[in-house]
Coordinates of C-alpha atoms in Angstrom, one line a residue:
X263 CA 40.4 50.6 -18.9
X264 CA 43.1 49.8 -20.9
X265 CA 43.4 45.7 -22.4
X266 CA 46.4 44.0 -23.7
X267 CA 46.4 40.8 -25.8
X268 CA 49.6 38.9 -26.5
X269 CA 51.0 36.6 -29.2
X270 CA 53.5 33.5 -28.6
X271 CA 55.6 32.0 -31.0
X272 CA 55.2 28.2 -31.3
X273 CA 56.5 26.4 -27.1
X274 CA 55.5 22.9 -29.2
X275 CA 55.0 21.7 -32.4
X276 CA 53.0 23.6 -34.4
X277 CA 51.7 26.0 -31.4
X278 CA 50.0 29.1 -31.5
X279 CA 49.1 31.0 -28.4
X280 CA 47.0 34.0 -28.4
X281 CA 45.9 36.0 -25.1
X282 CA 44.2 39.4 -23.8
X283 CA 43.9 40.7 -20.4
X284 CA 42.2 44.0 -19.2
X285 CA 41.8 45.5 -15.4
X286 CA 39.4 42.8 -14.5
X287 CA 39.2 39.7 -17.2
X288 CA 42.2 37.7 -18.7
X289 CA 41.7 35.1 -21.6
X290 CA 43.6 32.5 -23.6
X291 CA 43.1 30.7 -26.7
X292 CA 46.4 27.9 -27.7
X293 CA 45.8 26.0 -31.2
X294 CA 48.3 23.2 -32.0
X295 CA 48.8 20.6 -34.5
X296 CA 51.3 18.1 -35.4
X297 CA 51.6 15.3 -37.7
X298 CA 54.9 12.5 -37.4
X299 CA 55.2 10.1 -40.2
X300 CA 57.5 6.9 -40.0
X301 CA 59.3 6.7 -43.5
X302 CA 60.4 2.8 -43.9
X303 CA 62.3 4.1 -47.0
X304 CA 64.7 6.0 -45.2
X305 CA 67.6 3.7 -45.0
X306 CA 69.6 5.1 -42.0
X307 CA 71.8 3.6 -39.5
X308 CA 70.0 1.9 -36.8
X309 CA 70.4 3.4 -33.0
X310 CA 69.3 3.2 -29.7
X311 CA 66.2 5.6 -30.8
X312 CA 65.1 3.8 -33.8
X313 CA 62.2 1.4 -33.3
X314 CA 63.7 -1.8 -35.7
X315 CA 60.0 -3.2 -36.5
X316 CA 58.5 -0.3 -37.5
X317 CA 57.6 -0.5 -40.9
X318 CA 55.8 2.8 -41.5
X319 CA 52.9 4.9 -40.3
X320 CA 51.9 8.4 -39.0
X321 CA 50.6 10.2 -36.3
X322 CA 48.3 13.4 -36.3
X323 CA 47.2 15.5 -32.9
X324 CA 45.4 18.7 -33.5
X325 CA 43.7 20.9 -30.6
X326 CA 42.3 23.5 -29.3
X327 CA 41.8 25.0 -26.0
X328 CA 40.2 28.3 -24.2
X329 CA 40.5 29.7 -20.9
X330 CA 38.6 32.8 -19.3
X331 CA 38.7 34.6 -15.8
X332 CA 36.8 37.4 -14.5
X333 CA 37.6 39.4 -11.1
X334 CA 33.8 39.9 -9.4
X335 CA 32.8 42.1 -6.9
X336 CA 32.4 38.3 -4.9
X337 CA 35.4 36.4 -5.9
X338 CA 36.6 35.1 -9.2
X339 CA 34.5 33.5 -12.4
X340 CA 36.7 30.7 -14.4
X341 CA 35.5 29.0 -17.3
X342 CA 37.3 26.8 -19.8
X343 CA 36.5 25.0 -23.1
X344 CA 39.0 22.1 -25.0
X345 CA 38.7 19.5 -27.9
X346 CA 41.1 17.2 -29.0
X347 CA 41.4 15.2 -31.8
X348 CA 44.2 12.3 -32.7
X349 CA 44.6 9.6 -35.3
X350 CA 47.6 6.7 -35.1
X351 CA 48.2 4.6 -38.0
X352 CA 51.4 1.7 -37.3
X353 CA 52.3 -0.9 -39.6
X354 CA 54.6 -3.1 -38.2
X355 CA 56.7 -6.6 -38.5
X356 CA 56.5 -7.9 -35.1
X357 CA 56.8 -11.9 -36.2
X358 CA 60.1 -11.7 -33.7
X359 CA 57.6 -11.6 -30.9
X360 CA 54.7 -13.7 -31.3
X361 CA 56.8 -16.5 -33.1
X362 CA 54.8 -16.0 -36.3
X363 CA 55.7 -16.2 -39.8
X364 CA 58.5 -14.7 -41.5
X365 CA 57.2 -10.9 -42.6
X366 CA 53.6 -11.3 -41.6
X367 CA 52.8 -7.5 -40.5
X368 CA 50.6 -5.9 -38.1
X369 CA 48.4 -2.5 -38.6
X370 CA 47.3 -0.6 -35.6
X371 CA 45.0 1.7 -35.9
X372 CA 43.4 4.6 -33.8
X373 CA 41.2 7.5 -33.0
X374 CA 40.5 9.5 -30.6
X375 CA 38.1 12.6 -29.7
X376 CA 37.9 14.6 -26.5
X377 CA 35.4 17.4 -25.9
X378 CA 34.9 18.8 -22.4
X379 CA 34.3 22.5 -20.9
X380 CA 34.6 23.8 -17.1
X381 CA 33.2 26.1 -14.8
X382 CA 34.9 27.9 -11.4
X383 CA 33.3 30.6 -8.8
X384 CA 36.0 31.1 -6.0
X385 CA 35.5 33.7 -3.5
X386 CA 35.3 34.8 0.1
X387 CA 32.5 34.9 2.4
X388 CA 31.7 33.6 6.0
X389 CA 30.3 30.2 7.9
X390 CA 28.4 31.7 10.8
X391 CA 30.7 33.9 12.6
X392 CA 34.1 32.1 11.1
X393 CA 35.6 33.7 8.3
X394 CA 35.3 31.2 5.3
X395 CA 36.6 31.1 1.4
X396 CA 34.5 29.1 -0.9
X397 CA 34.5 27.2 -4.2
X398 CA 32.1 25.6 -6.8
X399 CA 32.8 24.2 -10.0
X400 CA 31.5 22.2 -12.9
X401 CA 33.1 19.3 -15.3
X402 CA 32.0 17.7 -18.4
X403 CA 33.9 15.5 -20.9
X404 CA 32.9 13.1 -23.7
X405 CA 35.6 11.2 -25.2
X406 CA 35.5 8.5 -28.2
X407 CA 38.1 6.1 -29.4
X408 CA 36.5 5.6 -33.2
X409 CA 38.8 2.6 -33.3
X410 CA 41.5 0.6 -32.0
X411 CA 42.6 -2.1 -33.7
X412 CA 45.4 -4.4 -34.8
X413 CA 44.9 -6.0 -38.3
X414 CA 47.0 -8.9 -39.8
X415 CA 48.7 -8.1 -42.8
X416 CA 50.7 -11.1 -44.4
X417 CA 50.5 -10.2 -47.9
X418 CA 50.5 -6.4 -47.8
X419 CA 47.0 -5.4 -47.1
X420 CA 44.7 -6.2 -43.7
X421 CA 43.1 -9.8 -44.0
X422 CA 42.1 -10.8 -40.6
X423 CA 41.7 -8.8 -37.1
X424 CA 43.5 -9.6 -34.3
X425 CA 41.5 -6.9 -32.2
X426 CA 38.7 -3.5 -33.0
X427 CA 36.6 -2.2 -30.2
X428 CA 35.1 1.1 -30.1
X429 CA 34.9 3.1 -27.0
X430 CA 32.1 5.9 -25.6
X431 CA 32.6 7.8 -22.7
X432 CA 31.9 10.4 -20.7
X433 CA 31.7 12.0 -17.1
X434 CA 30.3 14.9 -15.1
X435 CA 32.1 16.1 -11.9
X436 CA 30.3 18.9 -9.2
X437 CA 33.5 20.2 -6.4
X438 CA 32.7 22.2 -3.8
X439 CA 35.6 23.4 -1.1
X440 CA 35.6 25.6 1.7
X441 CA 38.7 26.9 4.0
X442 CA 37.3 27.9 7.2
X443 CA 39.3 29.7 9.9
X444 CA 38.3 27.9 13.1
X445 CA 40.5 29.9 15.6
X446 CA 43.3 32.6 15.6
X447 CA 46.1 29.5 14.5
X448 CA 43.6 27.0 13.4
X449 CA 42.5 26.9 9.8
X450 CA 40.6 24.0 7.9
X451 CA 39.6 23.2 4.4
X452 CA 37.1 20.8 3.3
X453 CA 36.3 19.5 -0.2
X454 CA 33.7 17.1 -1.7
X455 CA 34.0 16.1 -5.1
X456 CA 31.2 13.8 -6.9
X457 CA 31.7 11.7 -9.7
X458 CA 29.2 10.8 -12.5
X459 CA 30.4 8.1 -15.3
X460 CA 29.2 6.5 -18.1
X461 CA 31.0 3.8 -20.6
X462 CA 30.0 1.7 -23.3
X463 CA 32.2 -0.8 -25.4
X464 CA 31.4 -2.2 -28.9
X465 CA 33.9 -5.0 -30.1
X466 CA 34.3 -8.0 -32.6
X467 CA 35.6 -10.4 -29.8
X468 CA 32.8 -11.9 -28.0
X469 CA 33.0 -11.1 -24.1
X470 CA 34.8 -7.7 -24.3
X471 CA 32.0 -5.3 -24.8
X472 CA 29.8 -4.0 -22.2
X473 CA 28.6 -1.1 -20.9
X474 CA 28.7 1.1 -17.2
X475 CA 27.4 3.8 -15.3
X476 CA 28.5 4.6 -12.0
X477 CA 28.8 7.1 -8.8
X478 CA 31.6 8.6 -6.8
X479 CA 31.8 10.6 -3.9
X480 CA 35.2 11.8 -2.6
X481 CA 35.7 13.5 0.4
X482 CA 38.9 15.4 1.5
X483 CA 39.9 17.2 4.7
X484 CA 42.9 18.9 6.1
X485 CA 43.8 20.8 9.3
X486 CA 46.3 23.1 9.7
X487 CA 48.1 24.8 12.7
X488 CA 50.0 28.1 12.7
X489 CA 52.6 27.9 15.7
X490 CA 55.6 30.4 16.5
X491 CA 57.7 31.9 14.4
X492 CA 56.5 30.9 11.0
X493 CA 56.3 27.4 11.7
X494 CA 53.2 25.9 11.1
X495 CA 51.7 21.4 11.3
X496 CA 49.0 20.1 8.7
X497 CA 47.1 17.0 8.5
X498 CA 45.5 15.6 5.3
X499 CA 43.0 12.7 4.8
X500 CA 40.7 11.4 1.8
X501 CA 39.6 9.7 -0.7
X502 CA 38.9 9.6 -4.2
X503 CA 40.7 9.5 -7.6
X504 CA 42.9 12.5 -9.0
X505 CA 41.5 14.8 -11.4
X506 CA 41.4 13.7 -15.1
X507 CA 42.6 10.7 -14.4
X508 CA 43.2 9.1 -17.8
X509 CA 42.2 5.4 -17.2
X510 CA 39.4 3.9 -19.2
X511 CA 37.7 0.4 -19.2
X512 CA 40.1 -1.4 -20.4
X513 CA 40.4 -5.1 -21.8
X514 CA 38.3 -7.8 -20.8
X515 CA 40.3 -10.9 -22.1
X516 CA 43.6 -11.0 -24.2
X517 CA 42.8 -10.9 -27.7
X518 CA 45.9 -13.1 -28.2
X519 CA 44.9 -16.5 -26.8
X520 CA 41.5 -15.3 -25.3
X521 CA 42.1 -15.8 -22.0
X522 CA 40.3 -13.6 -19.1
X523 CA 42.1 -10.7 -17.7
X524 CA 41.2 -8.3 -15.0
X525 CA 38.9 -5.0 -16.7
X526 CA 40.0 -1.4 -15.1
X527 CA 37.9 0.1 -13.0
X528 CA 37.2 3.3 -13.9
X529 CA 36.0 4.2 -10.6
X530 CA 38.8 2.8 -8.7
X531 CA 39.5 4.9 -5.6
X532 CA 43.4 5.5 -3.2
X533 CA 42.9 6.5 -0.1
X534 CA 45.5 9.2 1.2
X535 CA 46.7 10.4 4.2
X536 CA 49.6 13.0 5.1
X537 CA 51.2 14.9 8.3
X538 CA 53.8 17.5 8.4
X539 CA 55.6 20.2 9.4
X540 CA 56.8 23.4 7.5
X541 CA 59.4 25.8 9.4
X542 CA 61.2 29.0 8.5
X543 CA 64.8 28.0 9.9
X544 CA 66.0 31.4 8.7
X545 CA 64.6 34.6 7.3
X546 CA 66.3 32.8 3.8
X547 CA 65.0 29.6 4.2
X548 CA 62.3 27.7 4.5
X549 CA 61.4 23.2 4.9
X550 CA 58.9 20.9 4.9
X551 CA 59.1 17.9 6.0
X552 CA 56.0 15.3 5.8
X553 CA 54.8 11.6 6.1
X554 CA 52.1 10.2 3.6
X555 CA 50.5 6.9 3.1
X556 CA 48.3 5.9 0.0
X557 CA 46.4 2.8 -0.7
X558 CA 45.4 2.4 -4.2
X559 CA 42.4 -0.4 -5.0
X560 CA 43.7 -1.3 -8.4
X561 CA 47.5 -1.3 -9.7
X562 CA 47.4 -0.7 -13.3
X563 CA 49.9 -3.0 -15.3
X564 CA 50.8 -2.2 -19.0
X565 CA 52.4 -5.5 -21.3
X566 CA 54.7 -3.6 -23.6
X567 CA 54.2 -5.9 -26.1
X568 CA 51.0 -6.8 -26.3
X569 CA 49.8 -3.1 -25.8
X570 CA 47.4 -4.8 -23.3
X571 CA 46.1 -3.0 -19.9
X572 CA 44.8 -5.1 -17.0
X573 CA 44.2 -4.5 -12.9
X574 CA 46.1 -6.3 -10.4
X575 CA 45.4 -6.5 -6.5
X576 CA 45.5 -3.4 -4.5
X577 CA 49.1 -1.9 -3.6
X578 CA 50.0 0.2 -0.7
X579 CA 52.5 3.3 -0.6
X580 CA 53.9 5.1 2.2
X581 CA 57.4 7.1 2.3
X582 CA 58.5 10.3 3.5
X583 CA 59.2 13.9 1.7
X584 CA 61.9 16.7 2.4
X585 CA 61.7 19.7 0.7
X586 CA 64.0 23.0 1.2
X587 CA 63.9 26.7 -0.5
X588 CA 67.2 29.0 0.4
X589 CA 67.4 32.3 -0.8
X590 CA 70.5 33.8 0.4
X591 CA 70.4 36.9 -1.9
X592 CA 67.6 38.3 -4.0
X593 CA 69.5 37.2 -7.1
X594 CA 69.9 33.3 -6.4
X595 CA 67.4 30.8 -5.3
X596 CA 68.1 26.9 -4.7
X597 CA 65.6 24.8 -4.0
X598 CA 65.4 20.8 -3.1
X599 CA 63.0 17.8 -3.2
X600 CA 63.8 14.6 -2.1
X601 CA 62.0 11.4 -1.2
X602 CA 62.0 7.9 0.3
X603 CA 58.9 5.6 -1.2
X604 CA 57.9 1.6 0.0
X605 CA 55.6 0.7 -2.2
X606 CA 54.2 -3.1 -1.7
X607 CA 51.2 -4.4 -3.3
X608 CA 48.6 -6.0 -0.6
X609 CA 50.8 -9.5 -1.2
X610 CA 53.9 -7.8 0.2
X611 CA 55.8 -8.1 -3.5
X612 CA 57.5 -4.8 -4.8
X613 CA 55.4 -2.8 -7.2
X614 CA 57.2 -2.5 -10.5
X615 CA 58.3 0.7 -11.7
X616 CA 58.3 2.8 -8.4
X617 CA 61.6 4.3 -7.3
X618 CA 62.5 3.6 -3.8
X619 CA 64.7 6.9 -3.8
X620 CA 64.0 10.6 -5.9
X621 CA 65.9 13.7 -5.4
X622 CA 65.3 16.8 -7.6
X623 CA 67.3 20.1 -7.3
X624 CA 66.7 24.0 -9.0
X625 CA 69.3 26.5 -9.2
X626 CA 67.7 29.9 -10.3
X627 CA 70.4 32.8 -11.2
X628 CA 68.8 36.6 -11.7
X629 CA 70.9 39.3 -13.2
X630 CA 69.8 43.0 -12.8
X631 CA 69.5 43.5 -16.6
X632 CA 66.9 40.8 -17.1
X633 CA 69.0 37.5 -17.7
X634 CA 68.0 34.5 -15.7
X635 CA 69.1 31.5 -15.6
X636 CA 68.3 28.2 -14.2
X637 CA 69.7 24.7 -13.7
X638 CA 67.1 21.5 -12.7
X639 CA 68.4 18.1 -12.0
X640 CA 66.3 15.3 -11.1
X641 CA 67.7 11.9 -10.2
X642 CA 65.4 8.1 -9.8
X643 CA 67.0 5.8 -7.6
X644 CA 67.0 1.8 -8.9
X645 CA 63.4 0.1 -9.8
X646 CA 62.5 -2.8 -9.8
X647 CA 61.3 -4.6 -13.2
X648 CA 58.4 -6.8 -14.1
X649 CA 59.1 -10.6 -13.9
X650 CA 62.8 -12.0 -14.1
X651 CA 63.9 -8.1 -16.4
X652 CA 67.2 -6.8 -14.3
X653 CA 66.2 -3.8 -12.3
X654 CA 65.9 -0.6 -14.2
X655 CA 69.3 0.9 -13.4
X656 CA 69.2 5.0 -11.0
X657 CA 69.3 7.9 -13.7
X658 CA 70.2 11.2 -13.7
X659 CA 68.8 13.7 -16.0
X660 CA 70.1 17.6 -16.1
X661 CA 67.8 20.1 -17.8
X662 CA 68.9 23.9 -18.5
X663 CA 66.9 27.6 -18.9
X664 CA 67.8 30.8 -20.1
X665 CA 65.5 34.1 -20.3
X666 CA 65.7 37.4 -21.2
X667 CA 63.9 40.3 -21.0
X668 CA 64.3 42.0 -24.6
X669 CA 61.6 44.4 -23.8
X670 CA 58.7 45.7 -21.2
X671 CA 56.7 43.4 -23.5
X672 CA 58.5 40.8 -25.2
X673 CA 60.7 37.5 -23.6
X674 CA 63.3 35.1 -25.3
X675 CA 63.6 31.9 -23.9
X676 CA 66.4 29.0 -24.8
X677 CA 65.6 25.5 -22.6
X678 CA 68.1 22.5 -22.9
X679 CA 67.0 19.0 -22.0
X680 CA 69.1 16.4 -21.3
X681 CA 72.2 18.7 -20.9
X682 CA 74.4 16.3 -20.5
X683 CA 73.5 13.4 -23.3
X684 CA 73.0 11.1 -20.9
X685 CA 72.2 7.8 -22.2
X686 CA 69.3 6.2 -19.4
X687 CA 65.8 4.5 -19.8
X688 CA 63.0 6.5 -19.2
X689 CA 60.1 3.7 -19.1
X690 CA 59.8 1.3 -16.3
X691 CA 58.5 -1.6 -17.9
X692 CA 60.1 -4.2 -19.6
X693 CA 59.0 -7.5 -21.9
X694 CA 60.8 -10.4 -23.0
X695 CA 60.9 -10.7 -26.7
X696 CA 63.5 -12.5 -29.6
X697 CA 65.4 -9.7 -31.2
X698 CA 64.8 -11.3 -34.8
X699 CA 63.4 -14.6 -35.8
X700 CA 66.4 -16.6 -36.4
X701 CA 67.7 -20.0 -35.6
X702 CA 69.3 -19.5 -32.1
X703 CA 68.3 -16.1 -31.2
X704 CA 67.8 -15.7 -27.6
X705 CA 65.3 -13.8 -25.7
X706 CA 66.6 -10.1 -24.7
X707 CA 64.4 -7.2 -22.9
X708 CA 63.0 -3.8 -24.6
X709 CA 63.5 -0.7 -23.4
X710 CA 62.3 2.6 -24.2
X711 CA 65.5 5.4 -23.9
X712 CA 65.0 8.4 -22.8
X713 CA 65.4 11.7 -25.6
X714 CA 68.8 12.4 -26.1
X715 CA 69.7 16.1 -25.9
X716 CA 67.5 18.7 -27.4
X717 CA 67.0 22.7 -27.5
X718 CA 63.8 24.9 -27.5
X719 CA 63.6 28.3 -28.0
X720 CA 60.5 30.2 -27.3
X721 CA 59.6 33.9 -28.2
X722 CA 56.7 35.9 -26.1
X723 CA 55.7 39.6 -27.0
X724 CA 52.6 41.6 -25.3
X725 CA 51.0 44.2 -28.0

């Protein structure tokens, strides 16, 4: 039995990435780290990228994460283990917003732990006389937020809190699926997915802590029917929430003025359904074309400004996807994605943020000596914005690869983003705020711009 283990050079800041495989067990172990510090003695021109109330602070990530498999004589064993740790540390002069003093200064602070391993078994087998592949897998994650807080600052050093809760949580999730082959062009697959979650909140503002446990079962089916010619109609229903979804509690009232706002719910559920239709038109190409509608029982909203989270009434989606793959030659492959989306919430008023129209394009290029290269363009049609804030103009954004082979074990890879510099917003809300505190200053809107052009290069050898 021979085993190889392999080595990458950093694809982020401060990466490592180390790996080994053998005939029948693979493994990979990824360490990062990063720290990015805000230097208010750096007196530089001001552009569209700087953030003109930022005063100083830093930001540390570090993590690390492990995956295994295992081929069995059964199936396939998957396990996985990951912790994260961050701290965020913002001081800032943000009297232009709430109308406060001249050069009173706010300090956020936060910090943040996630700890959380997995278990898979995937494998064939039988139900009764159908043929049958089955799944089972375990979930657990803790996660703490040791603070979160915004302190007032006005001569220097923190004298009064505007805001520090402390969060626990943590969750256990059982899935089990099956795909079931119900006749000769019928297949099925059926998954159940339970829920278990626990939160508890400690803060200084009277109201906002509290503590929950709850339950959730989500069920999922789809059936799928192979016809002629490698065409083939599927049907999907269920319900639930999508894995590691990232929403916690929330805020119960605004620590600005104190008033009540909506807390999440972390056990929110949307309800999906889908049809379609995938069809080989050619030997070189392939579509799909499908219909989905989603209801989602709590829209989240985010107040720029305020940094504050709250749930609004339900919202309903529905649109329709088109997605082609033509490969005309073994050496080039283009494929396309593009979508229409209506998104309403239960009212009938647009749903900020959504784009009524996407399209996104991939042109992959293969030479025989190894080179490939590859060209991805994704365009957002117009969104609406929250309140009276113009609509959030369509963007375009073109992203380039190039790899190369150097060796039977070693890969060089140069990515471009933004290939084109475009200038475009890449946030969808906006909040009205005075661009300094001056006699006279009208209100404007914020935006966060999208990263102007940027280069990677990655390096990947096997030993």
């Amino acid at each position: 039995m021979m085993a190889t283990s392999a080595l990458t050079s950093p694809a982020g800041p401060g990466e490592l990435k180390y790996s080994g495989a053998s005939a029948f067990e693979r493994w990979h172990l990824v360490a990062s780290a990063s720290r990015k510090a805000w230097d208010p003695t750096e007196a530089l021109p001001a552009s569209r990228f700087d953030s003109r109330d930022v005063l100083g602070g830093e930001k540390t990530r570090a993590s690390l994460a492990f995956d295994w498999q295992r081929s069995l004589d059964t199936g396939r064993l998957e396990a996985a283990a990951f912790a994260r740790r961050s701290a965020f540390d913002l001081v800032s002069d943000l009297s232009r917003l709430d109308g406060s003093s001249i050069g009173e200064r706010f300090e956020q602070r936060d910090r943040r732990s996630l700890i959380g391993a997995a278990m898979r078994w995937s494998g064939d087998g039988g139900l009764g006389p159908l043929d049958a592949a089955h799944s089972a897998s375990a979930r657990l994650t803790t996660e703490t937020y040791d603070g979160d807080g915004a302190f007032r600052m006005p001569g220097g050093e923190a004298t009064g809190t505007v805001r520090q809760d402390r969060l626990r949580q943590a969750g256990a999730t059982l899935d089990f699926g099956t795909e079931v082959q119900l006749a000769a062009r019928l297949r099925s697959a059926l998954n159940l997915r339970y829920d278990a979650y626990r939160f508890g909140v400690a803060s200084d503002l009277d109201g906002h802590d509290g503590s929950r446990t709850g339950t959730l079962a989500s069920p999922r089916v789809s059936l799928i029917a192979d016809l002629a010619a490698g065409n083939s109609v599927f049907v999907n229903a269920g319900r639930g929430y999508g894995a590691d979804d990232p929403r916690g509690p929330g805020a119960a009232i605004d620590p600005r003025n104190g008033a009540p706002i909506g807390r999440l719910d972390p056990l929110a559920t949307v309800a999906t359904t889908e049809a379609g239709w995938r069809a080989r038109l050619t030997p070189s190409a392939e579509t799909t074309v499908s219909i989905f509608r989603s209801r989602v029982a709590s829209q989240l909203l985010l107040t720029g400004d305020a940094g504050v989270s709250e749930m609004l009434r339900p919202s309903m989606r529905q649109g329709v996807m088109v997605a082609v793959r033509y490969e005309p030659r073994s050496w080039i492959t283009l494929d396309l994605q593009a979508s229409a989306l209506h998104a309403r919430f239960a009212g009938g008023s647009r749903v900020a943020g959504a784009p009524e129209h996407t399209v996104t394009g991939a042109l992959t290029l293969r030479t025989p000596d190894g080179w490939t290269a590859s060209l991805l363009v994704n365009s957002l049609g117009e969104r609406e914005a929250e309140g009276e804030a113009p609509h959030v103009k369509p963007s375009t954004f073109v992203n380039g690869r190039l790899t190369r082979n150097l060796t039977k074990t070693t890969r060089v890879t140069f990515d471009v983003f933004n290939l084109f510099d475009r200038r475009a917003d890449s946030l969808d809300y906006f909040a009205a705020s005075r661009l300094w505190n001056a006699p006279g200053a009208a209100d404007s809107f914020l935006f966060n711009p999208a990263e102007p052009r940027g280069f990677r290069v990655k390096l990947r050898t096997s030993f």
